[in-house]
């Protein structure tokens, strides 16, 4: 059994960076992929809070592994953030890792982390901020300064949004403006209410970062471990062979589907091809939640073009990495609310040549256009290549919508935990206390005798920028009304 298209050069060159135990294990799967000469397909790096977890990695080169030497941070990202903030050496190591070790000669840098733990959740947000500040903010600033030199200042002040957009569009066209992708995993329900609460909070922060255009985030994948757990439980023993648990299953699915798309998009040999430039546009233009789905059938079950169209229809209804996203919602009054879909990609890989007219791609394209609120371009293509005797179809797109469990499900699960707990009477044993005999002793001094408690009045800043409007315009953080 084989998949010949996996030998293709990748369509988009990617650097993979993993944070924490979950993130580094995902990246370790990508590090398995090698060229025929044994060199790595992807540049893979791993950062964790302790040496022990890094020791479990099998494929990421030791030279690309960095430990913050903090020990375990547990499943408490809020505490982990405080630990990281208070440890100057660890902060400097993280900054050095992002600015010096992650050298983005590739077109896309992917950051991976699990949102249920401590290290990954706490470091990935800081890493995105550091990466953007070091690589992308200077590019935007240069383009803002160019615009300031090209147009009268009075005209810029009168319409800052227009000229900020001109500068930003010039910046993202430059090769030194590096796009980022984010792949994070949501926890299983059994991790408990406090993990759900913290994940809900940090996922909001990540989504906010992704929607800040100046950061350079191309997409976010919110992979759901509950989704993978439920799928894994349904597999038969033969399908589970070699896969120890649902986490390993999740890592395998994420890496293999992304790698399959990245190599298949560089294929050729049929009359309708989705090429590398098409794939780049889908991944790198605009921003949003990246939704990928794959549907496969044995080639013996695919007798005609109608069977392939049915597979595309099935693929549209789901997602490989999380529960489906509701793109169209019909209100009680009959009106329809739709979430914007940017460019849309659809790809078929057929294991053997059958007498199937390639008009199925046109028919499938019409099906997509009629059923989705697409604001961009539909890119489609198919390959004929060895594919483990399977026919596979892939749909992939970016949208402003979020997976249902993230948009409302985590809150519902948290409330269910609270409801169950409210029906239980918790008891707590206590140790009787012997009161200190000098507890109310007058010590003869007040706290303020030793510590400056501050005055009741606050001083106002007197300094003002000579030209506040121009300063705001030249600040990349404020170009779209953002503050950071």
Protein backbone atom coordinates (compact mmCIF):
# COMPACT_ATOMS: atom_id res chain seq x y z
CA UNK A 1 0.00 0.00 0.00
CA UNK A 2 1.29 3.44 -0.84
CA UNK A 3 0.43 7.05 -1.50
CA UNK A 4 2.64 8.13 -4.38
CA UNK A 5 1.65 11.80 -4.19
CA UNK A 6 3.39 12.07 -0.81
CA UNK A 7 6.68 12.06 -2.73
CA UNK A 8 5.80 15.45 -4.27
CA UNK A 9 7.56 18.57 -3.05
CA UNK A 10 5.35 20.44 -0.59
CA UNK A 11 3.25 23.28 -1.97
CA UNK A 12 3.88 25.54 1.05
CA UNK A 13 7.16 25.38 2.95
CA UNK A 14 6.40 25.37 6.67
CA UNK A 15 8.28 25.67 9.95
CA UNK A 16 6.57 23.74 12.77
CA UNK A 17 6.99 25.00 16.36
CA UNK A 18 5.55 23.04 19.29
CA UNK A 19 4.91 24.38 22.81
CA UNK A 20 4.29 22.20 25.86
CA UNK A 21 3.72 18.46 25.87
CA UNK A 22 0.77 18.40 23.46
CA UNK A 23 2.28 20.89 21.03
CA UNK A 24 5.69 19.22 20.87
CA UNK A 25 4.12 15.80 20.30
CA UNK A 26 2.12 17.15 17.36
CA UNK A 27 5.28 18.63 15.87
CA UNK A 28 7.13 15.35 16.49
CA UNK A 29 4.72 13.65 14.04
CA UNK A 30 5.54 16.22 11.34
CA UNK A 31 9.24 15.58 11.97
CA UNK A 32 8.69 11.97 10.78
CA UNK A 33 8.30 13.12 7.18
CA UNK A 34 11.54 12.97 5.21
CA UNK A 35 12.69 13.33 1.61
CA UNK A 36 14.13 10.33 -0.25
CA UNK A 37 17.62 11.49 0.77
CA UNK A 38 16.65 11.38 4.45
CA UNK A 39 16.46 15.14 5.03
CA UNK A 40 13.46 16.53 6.91
CA UNK A 41 10.50 17.87 4.93
CA UNK A 42 9.59 20.35 7.67
CA UNK A 43 11.80 22.43 9.96
CA UNK A 44 10.55 21.31 13.39
CA UNK A 45 11.30 22.89 16.78
CA UNK A 46 10.08 22.11 20.30
CA UNK A 47 9.90 24.15 23.52
CA UNK A 48 8.79 22.85 26.89
CA UNK A 49 9.05 23.80 30.55
CA UNK A 50 11.15 20.76 31.52
CA UNK A 51 13.67 18.30 30.08
CA UNK A 52 11.62 15.20 30.90
CA UNK A 53 8.83 15.82 28.40
CA UNK A 54 11.31 16.72 25.66
CA UNK A 55 13.08 13.39 26.21
CA UNK A 56 9.96 11.60 24.92
CA UNK A 57 10.28 13.15 21.44
CA UNK A 58 11.50 10.70 18.79
CA UNK A 59 11.95 12.80 15.66
CA UNK A 60 12.60 16.47 16.47
CA UNK A 61 16.41 16.96 16.41
CA UNK A 62 17.94 17.52 19.85
CA UNK A 63 19.48 20.73 18.55
CA UNK A 64 15.94 22.04 17.93
CA UNK A 65 14.69 21.28 21.45
CA UNK A 66 14.68 23.97 24.16
CA UNK A 67 13.75 23.61 27.85
CA UNK A 68 12.73 26.57 30.02
CA UNK A 69 13.98 24.63 33.08
CA UNK A 70 10.84 25.44 35.06
CA UNK A 71 9.74 21.91 35.93
CA UNK A 72 6.14 20.92 35.27
CA UNK A 73 3.55 23.72 35.24
CA UNK A 74 0.55 21.42 35.57
CA UNK A 75 -2.87 21.89 34.04
CA UNK A 76 -3.08 25.50 35.18
CA UNK A 77 -2.26 28.01 32.43
CA UNK A 78 -3.20 31.00 34.60
CA UNK A 79 -0.59 29.98 37.16
CA UNK A 80 1.87 29.15 34.37
CA UNK A 81 1.55 32.68 32.98
CA UNK A 82 2.39 34.12 36.41
CA UNK A 83 5.39 31.78 36.79
CA UNK A 84 6.65 32.74 33.35
CA UNK A 85 6.16 36.46 34.01
CA UNK A 86 8.08 36.29 37.27
CA UNK A 87 11.04 34.31 35.90
CA UNK A 88 13.31 36.62 33.92
CA UNK A 89 15.57 33.80 32.75
CA UNK A 90 12.64 31.80 31.36
CA UNK A 91 11.19 34.90 29.69
CA UNK A 92 14.52 35.60 28.03
CA UNK A 93 14.82 31.98 26.89
CA UNK A 94 11.37 32.13 25.29
CA UNK A 95 12.20 35.41 23.57
CA UNK A 96 15.54 34.06 22.33
CA UNK A 97 13.82 30.89 21.08
CA UNK A 98 11.33 32.92 19.04
CA UNK A 99 13.68 35.60 17.73
CA UNK A 100 16.82 33.53 17.14
CA UNK A 101 15.92 29.83 16.86
CA UNK A 102 12.70 30.21 14.84
CA UNK A 103 14.25 31.57 11.67
CA UNK A 104 11.44 31.87 9.17
CA UNK A 105 12.97 31.15 5.80
CA UNK A 106 9.72 29.31 5.04
CA UNK A 107 6.45 30.82 3.81
CA UNK A 108 4.46 29.84 6.90
CA UNK A 109 5.31 29.29 10.56
CA UNK A 110 2.88 27.00 12.39
CA UNK A 111 2.58 27.23 16.20
CA UNK A 112 1.18 24.16 18.01
CA UNK A 113 -0.07 23.84 21.61
CA UNK A 114 -2.63 22.05 23.73
CA UNK A 115 -5.02 24.39 25.52
CA UNK A 116 -5.67 21.97 28.37
CA UNK A 117 -2.24 22.22 29.96
CA UNK A 118 0.11 24.78 31.47
CA UNK A 119 3.21 25.27 29.33
CA UNK A 120 1.67 25.24 25.87
CA UNK A 121 -1.26 27.47 26.74
CA UNK A 122 0.85 30.02 28.56
CA UNK A 123 3.72 30.19 26.07
CA UNK A 124 1.96 30.12 22.70
CA UNK A 125 0.26 33.49 23.18
CA UNK A 126 3.51 35.13 24.29
CA UNK A 127 5.31 33.45 21.40
CA UNK A 128 2.86 34.86 18.84
CA UNK A 129 3.28 38.34 20.31
CA UNK A 130 7.09 38.06 20.32
CA UNK A 131 7.23 36.67 16.79
CA UNK A 132 4.97 39.38 15.41
CA UNK A 133 6.82 42.17 17.24
CA UNK A 134 10.21 40.93 16.02
CA UNK A 135 9.41 39.98 12.42
CA UNK A 136 6.25 41.72 11.23
CA UNK A 137 5.87 44.96 13.15
CA UNK A 138 9.12 46.45 11.74
CA UNK A 139 7.91 45.67 8.19
CA UNK A 140 4.62 47.48 8.81
CA UNK A 141 6.44 50.43 10.38
CA UNK A 142 8.69 50.75 7.31
CA UNK A 143 5.68 50.77 4.99
CA UNK A 144 3.90 53.35 7.15
CA UNK A 145 6.96 55.58 6.96
CA UNK A 146 7.08 55.18 3.16
CA UNK A 147 3.44 56.25 2.90
CA UNK A 148 4.13 59.21 5.21
CA UNK A 149 6.85 60.33 2.78
CA UNK A 150 4.72 59.84 -0.34
CA UNK A 151 1.58 61.77 0.64
CA UNK A 152 0.89 65.20 2.20
CA UNK A 153 0.55 64.92 5.97
CA UNK A 154 -2.71 66.86 5.91
CA UNK A 155 -4.19 64.24 3.58
CA UNK A 156 -2.96 61.37 5.77
CA UNK A 157 -4.41 62.95 8.93
CA UNK A 158 -7.76 63.43 7.22
CA UNK A 159 -8.00 59.75 6.23
CA UNK A 160 -5.65 57.64 8.34
CA UNK A 161 -7.61 54.40 7.86
CA UNK A 162 -7.22 54.60 4.08
CA UNK A 163 -3.46 55.15 4.19
CA UNK A 164 -2.95 52.59 6.97
CA UNK A 165 -4.59 50.01 4.71
CA UNK A 166 -2.32 50.99 1.81
CA UNK A 167 0.74 50.53 4.05
CA UNK A 168 -0.56 47.24 5.46
CA UNK A 169 -1.31 45.77 2.03
CA UNK A 170 2.18 46.72 0.90
CA UNK A 171 3.63 45.09 4.03
CA UNK A 172 1.91 41.72 3.63
CA UNK A 173 3.12 41.48 0.02
CA UNK A 174 6.73 41.55 1.22
CA UNK A 175 8.57 38.26 1.68
CA UNK A 176 9.88 39.38 5.06
CA UNK A 177 6.32 39.68 6.42
CA UNK A 178 5.88 36.15 7.78
CA UNK A 179 2.45 34.58 8.06
CA UNK A 180 1.65 32.43 11.09
CA UNK A 181 -0.76 29.56 11.51
CA UNK A 182 -1.99 28.38 14.92
CA UNK A 183 -3.02 24.80 15.73
CA UNK A 184 -4.39 24.32 19.25
CA UNK A 185 -6.25 21.42 20.82
CA UNK A 186 -9.27 21.70 23.11
CA UNK A 187 -9.45 19.32 26.11
CA UNK A 188 -11.83 16.43 26.68
CA UNK A 189 -14.85 17.04 28.91
CA UNK A 190 -13.43 14.73 31.58
CA UNK A 191 -10.60 17.21 32.28
CA UNK A 192 -13.04 19.04 34.52
CA UNK A 193 -14.68 22.46 34.91
CA UNK A 194 -11.60 24.51 35.85
CA UNK A 195 -9.72 23.38 32.74
CA UNK A 196 -12.79 24.18 30.60
CA UNK A 197 -13.02 27.66 32.15
CA UNK A 198 -9.36 28.45 31.52
CA UNK A 199 -9.42 27.02 28.00
CA UNK A 200 -12.45 29.16 27.22
CA UNK A 201 -10.53 32.23 28.38
CA UNK A 202 -7.29 31.48 26.50
CA UNK A 203 -9.06 30.44 23.29
CA UNK A 204 -10.73 33.87 23.31
CA UNK A 205 -7.29 35.48 23.56
CA UNK A 206 -5.99 33.42 20.64
CA UNK A 207 -9.03 34.27 18.50
CA UNK A 208 -8.56 37.95 19.33
CA UNK A 209 -4.90 37.75 18.25
CA UNK A 210 -5.89 36.02 15.03
CA UNK A 211 -8.32 38.79 14.16
CA UNK A 212 -5.71 41.51 14.71
CA UNK A 213 -4.54 41.94 11.12
CA UNK A 214 -1.23 43.52 12.11
CA UNK A 215 -0.09 40.30 13.86
CA UNK A 216 0.06 38.28 10.63
CA UNK A 217 -1.97 35.25 11.75
CA UNK A 218 -3.27 33.51 8.62
CA UNK A 219 -5.50 30.97 10.36
CA UNK A 220 -6.34 29.06 13.53
CA UNK A 221 -7.19 25.37 13.71
CA UNK A 222 -9.16 24.56 16.87
CA UNK A 223 -8.65 20.79 16.94
CA UNK A 224 -10.89 19.08 19.50
CA UNK A 225 -9.57 16.20 21.61
CA UNK A 226 -13.14 15.25 22.56
CA UNK A 227 -13.92 14.86 18.84
CA UNK A 228 -10.85 12.62 18.39
CA UNK A 229 -11.64 10.65 21.56
CA UNK A 230 -15.16 9.89 20.32
CA UNK A 231 -13.82 8.86 16.89
CA UNK A 232 -11.09 6.68 18.40
CA UNK A 233 -13.59 4.80 20.59
CA UNK A 234 -15.53 3.81 17.45
CA UNK A 235 -12.50 2.33 15.63
CA UNK A 236 -12.19 -1.44 15.46
CA UNK A 237 -9.07 -3.15 16.81
CA UNK A 238 -7.53 -3.45 13.36
CA UNK A 239 -7.96 0.30 12.78
CA UNK A 240 -6.41 1.05 16.19
CA UNK A 241 -3.36 -1.09 15.45
CA UNK A 242 -0.19 0.76 16.42
CA UNK A 243 -2.11 3.69 17.96
CA UNK A 244 -1.95 3.66 21.76
CA UNK A 245 -4.64 6.21 22.63
CA UNK A 246 -6.87 8.98 21.31
CA UNK A 247 -4.14 11.62 21.74
CA UNK A 248 -1.78 9.69 19.46
CA UNK A 249 -4.68 9.21 17.07
CA UNK A 250 -5.31 12.98 17.07
CA UNK A 251 -1.65 13.79 16.39
CA UNK A 252 -1.54 11.29 13.54
CA UNK A 253 -4.72 12.63 11.92
CA UNK A 254 -3.62 16.26 12.15
CA UNK A 255 -0.17 15.63 10.69
CA UNK A 256 -1.18 13.22 7.93
CA UNK A 257 -4.10 15.28 6.59
CA UNK A 258 -2.14 18.54 6.52
CA UNK A 259 0.83 16.77 4.88
CA UNK A 260 -1.39 15.01 2.34
CA UNK A 261 -2.93 18.30 1.26
CA UNK A 262 0.44 20.04 1.15
CA UNK A 263 1.90 17.41 -1.20
CA UNK A 264 -1.20 16.69 -3.29
CA UNK A 265 -1.49 20.42 -4.07
CA UNK A 266 1.80 20.10 -5.95
CA UNK A 267 0.62 17.26 -8.19
CA UNK A 268 -0.07 17.11 -11.92
CA UNK A 269 -1.29 14.82 -14.67
CA UNK A 270 -5.01 15.57 -14.95
CA UNK A 271 -7.05 18.18 -16.78
CA UNK A 272 -8.18 19.93 -13.57
CA UNK A 273 -5.35 20.73 -11.15
CA UNK A 274 -5.34 22.52 -7.80
CA UNK A 275 -1.76 23.81 -7.84
CA UNK A 276 0.61 25.19 -5.21
CA UNK A 277 -0.34 28.83 -5.87
CA UNK A 278 -4.03 28.00 -5.37
CA UNK A 279 -3.20 26.25 -2.10
CA UNK A 280 -1.09 29.19 -0.91
CA UNK A 281 -3.92 31.63 -1.57
CA UNK A 282 -6.36 29.53 0.44
CA UNK A 283 -3.96 29.20 3.39
CA UNK A 284 -2.28 32.61 3.43
CA UNK A 285 -4.81 35.18 2.24
CA UNK A 286 -7.25 36.67 4.80
CA UNK A 287 -7.60 35.11 8.24
CA UNK A 288 -10.09 32.93 10.08
CA UNK A 289 -10.78 29.45 11.43
CA UNK A 290 -9.31 26.85 9.05
CA UNK A 291 -11.72 23.97 8.46
CA UNK A 292 -10.43 20.80 6.78
CA UNK A 293 -12.35 17.62 6.06
CA UNK A 294 -11.41 14.36 4.38
CA UNK A 295 -13.78 11.62 3.20
CA UNK A 296 -12.48 8.33 1.77
CA UNK A 297 -14.07 5.28 0.14
CA UNK A 298 -12.72 2.11 -1.39
CA UNK A 299 -12.31 2.58 -5.13
CA UNK A 300 -14.62 -0.40 -5.69
CA UNK A 301 -17.44 1.73 -4.27
CA UNK A 302 -16.78 4.61 -6.68
CA UNK A 303 -18.40 3.63 -9.96
CA UNK A 304 -19.24 7.02 -11.43
CA UNK A 305 -19.00 10.79 -11.01
CA UNK A 306 -22.16 10.89 -8.88
CA UNK A 307 -20.38 8.89 -6.14
CA UNK A 308 -17.58 11.48 -5.99
CA UNK A 309 -20.07 14.36 -5.82
CA UNK A 310 -21.77 12.58 -2.90
CA UNK A 311 -18.39 12.37 -1.14
CA UNK A 312 -17.87 16.11 -1.58
CA UNK A 313 -21.38 16.74 -0.21
CA UNK A 314 -20.55 14.59 2.83
CA UNK A 315 -17.25 16.42 3.30
CA UNK A 316 -19.01 19.79 3.31
CA UNK A 317 -21.12 18.72 6.28
CA UNK A 318 -18.24 17.89 8.61
CA UNK A 319 -14.67 18.45 9.73
CA UNK A 320 -11.75 16.10 10.38
CA UNK A 321 -10.46 18.02 13.41
CA UNK A 322 -13.56 19.16 15.31
CA UNK A 323 -17.38 19.00 15.26
CA UNK A 324 -19.08 20.71 12.29
CA UNK A 325 -19.30 24.48 11.98
CA UNK A 326 -22.74 25.97 11.45
CA UNK A 327 -22.17 28.38 8.56
CA UNK A 328 -25.83 29.11 7.80
CA UNK A 329 -28.47 29.76 10.44
CA UNK A 330 -32.14 30.28 9.64
CA UNK A 331 -33.99 32.55 12.07
CA UNK A 332 -37.61 32.19 13.14
CA UNK A 333 -38.63 35.07 10.89
CA UNK A 334 -37.23 33.27 7.84
CA UNK A 335 -34.10 35.42 7.53
CA UNK A 336 -30.72 33.72 7.18
CA UNK A 337 -27.54 34.53 9.10
CA UNK A 338 -24.35 33.44 7.35
CA UNK A 339 -20.72 33.33 8.41
CA UNK A 340 -18.28 34.54 5.79
CA UNK A 341 -16.24 31.91 3.94
CA UNK A 342 -13.08 33.10 2.21
CA UNK A 343 -11.37 31.09 -0.55
CA UNK A 344 -12.58 27.50 -0.80
CA UNK A 345 -10.50 24.47 -1.84
CA UNK A 346 -11.73 21.07 -3.01
CA UNK A 347 -9.46 18.23 -4.07
CA UNK A 348 -10.06 14.61 -5.11
CA UNK A 349 -7.43 11.84 -5.21
CA UNK A 350 -8.43 8.68 -7.09
CA UNK A 351 -6.27 5.60 -6.66
CA UNK A 352 -6.79 4.15 -10.12
CA UNK A 353 -7.98 5.43 -13.45
CA UNK A 354 -11.63 4.65 -13.99
CA UNK A 355 -13.78 5.72 -16.87
CA UNK A 356 -15.08 8.76 -14.97
CA UNK A 357 -15.57 12.00 -16.87
CA UNK A 358 -13.84 14.92 -15.14
CA UNK A 359 -17.05 16.95 -15.32
CA UNK A 360 -17.63 15.75 -11.74
CA UNK A 361 -15.35 18.57 -10.61
CA UNK A 362 -17.59 21.16 -12.27
CA UNK A 363 -20.72 19.62 -10.75
CA UNK A 364 -19.14 19.50 -7.28
CA UNK A 365 -18.05 23.13 -7.65
CA UNK A 366 -21.64 24.16 -8.41
CA UNK A 367 -22.80 22.23 -5.33
CA UNK A 368 -20.35 24.17 -3.14
CA UNK A 369 -21.22 27.56 -4.62
CA UNK A 370 -24.94 26.96 -4.13
CA UNK A 371 -24.64 25.90 -0.50
CA UNK A 372 -21.94 28.08 1.09
CA UNK A 373 -21.65 31.86 1.61
CA UNK A 374 -18.33 32.11 -0.26
CA UNK A 375 -16.74 35.55 -0.53
CA UNK A 376 -13.59 34.45 -2.35
CA UNK A 377 -12.63 32.01 -5.09
CA UNK A 378 -13.40 28.29 -5.38
CA UNK A 379 -10.26 26.31 -6.29
CA UNK A 380 -10.67 22.68 -7.34
CA UNK A 381 -8.70 19.83 -8.83
CA UNK A 382 -8.09 16.09 -8.80
CA UNK A 383 -5.20 13.63 -9.04
CA UNK A 384 -4.93 10.04 -10.17
CA UNK A 385 -2.30 8.46 -7.93
CA UNK A 386 -1.73 5.42 -5.73
CA UNK A 387 -3.74 6.10 -2.58
CA UNK A 388 -4.00 2.84 -0.62
CA UNK A 389 -6.76 1.68 -3.04
CA UNK A 390 -8.93 4.58 -1.87
CA UNK A 391 -10.68 7.50 -3.43
CA UNK A 392 -10.37 10.54 -1.14
CA UNK A 393 -11.88 14.00 -1.29
CA UNK A 394 -10.76 17.01 0.76
CA UNK A 395 -12.56 20.28 1.42
CA UNK A 396 -10.76 23.15 3.12
CA UNK A 397 -11.56 26.79 3.75
CA UNK A 398 -11.29 29.65 6.23
CA UNK A 399 -14.32 31.17 7.88
CA UNK A 400 -15.22 33.78 10.49
CA UNK A 401 -17.28 31.12 12.29
CA UNK A 402 -16.04 28.82 15.07
CA UNK A 403 -16.63 25.14 15.90
CA UNK A 404 -19.83 24.70 17.89
CA UNK A 405 -18.08 23.36 21.00
CA UNK A 406 -15.87 26.44 21.13
CA UNK A 407 -18.53 29.03 20.33
CA UNK A 408 -20.97 27.79 22.97
CA UNK A 409 -20.23 24.19 23.97
CA UNK A 410 -17.48 24.84 26.53
CA UNK A 411 -19.74 27.23 28.41
CA UNK A 412 -22.58 24.68 28.35
CA UNK A 413 -20.28 21.92 29.62
CA UNK A 414 -19.00 24.21 32.41
CA UNK A 415 -22.57 25.05 33.43
CA UNK A 416 -23.46 21.34 33.45
CA UNK A 417 -20.57 20.70 35.87
CA UNK A 418 -21.82 23.54 38.09
CA UNK A 419 -25.38 22.21 37.97
CA UNK A 420 -24.26 18.72 39.02
CA UNK A 421 -22.14 20.16 41.82
CA UNK A 422 -25.05 22.28 43.08
CA UNK A 423 -26.99 19.07 43.69
CA UNK A 424 -24.22 17.65 45.89
CA UNK A 425 -23.70 18.71 49.49
CA UNK A 426 -19.95 18.94 50.03
CA UNK A 427 -18.60 18.50 53.56
CA UNK A 428 -15.24 19.65 54.81
CA UNK A 429 -13.52 18.38 57.93
CA UNK A 430 -11.68 20.90 60.08
CA UNK A 431 -8.94 20.80 62.68
CA UNK A 432 -9.93 22.71 65.78
CA UNK A 433 -7.82 25.82 66.34
CA UNK A 434 -5.99 26.83 69.52
CA UNK A 435 -6.06 30.61 69.51
CA UNK A 436 -2.74 32.41 69.94
CA UNK A 437 -2.60 34.10 73.34
CA UNK A 438 -0.93 37.22 71.95
CA UNK A 439 -3.07 37.59 68.84
CA UNK A 440 -4.40 41.04 69.84
CA UNK A 441 -1.14 42.34 71.29
CA UNK A 442 -0.41 46.00 70.48
CA UNK A 443 2.96 46.02 68.67
CA UNK A 444 3.41 49.77 68.98
CA UNK A 445 3.82 50.54 65.26
CA UNK A 446 1.68 50.82 62.16
CA UNK A 447 2.23 49.26 58.71
CA UNK A 448 2.64 52.73 57.22
CA UNK A 449 5.55 53.55 59.55
CA UNK A 450 7.78 51.28 57.46
CA UNK A 451 6.14 51.13 54.00
CA UNK A 452 5.17 54.10 51.83
CA UNK A 453 1.44 53.61 51.39
CA UNK A 454 1.21 56.37 48.76
CA UNK A 455 -0.80 59.57 48.74
CA UNK A 456 -4.50 59.88 48.08
CA UNK A 457 -3.91 62.06 45.04
CA UNK A 458 -2.72 60.78 41.67
CA UNK A 459 -0.37 62.73 39.47
CA UNK A 460 -1.37 63.31 35.90
CA UNK A 461 1.07 62.89 33.04
CA UNK A 462 1.99 66.33 31.79
CA UNK A 463 3.94 65.27 28.72
CA UNK A 464 2.06 65.21 25.47
CA UNK A 465 3.12 64.00 22.07
CA UNK A 466 3.92 66.90 19.75
CA UNK A 467 1.72 65.41 17.08
CA UNK A 468 -0.46 62.67 18.54
CA UNK A 469 -2.29 61.95 15.29
CA UNK A 470 0.92 61.34 13.38
CA UNK A 471 2.39 59.25 16.21
CA UNK A 472 -0.68 57.01 16.15
CA UNK A 473 -0.44 56.64 12.39
CA UNK A 474 3.19 55.56 12.54
CA UNK A 475 2.49 53.02 15.32
CA UNK A 476 1.74 49.54 13.82
CA UNK A 477 -0.15 48.61 17.00
CA UNK A 478 -2.70 51.39 16.40
CA UNK A 479 -3.11 51.21 12.64
CA UNK A 480 -6.37 49.25 12.89
CA UNK A 481 -7.44 50.70 16.22
CA UNK A 482 -5.65 47.96 18.18
CA UNK A 483 -3.61 48.63 21.26
CA UNK A 484 -1.44 45.54 21.23
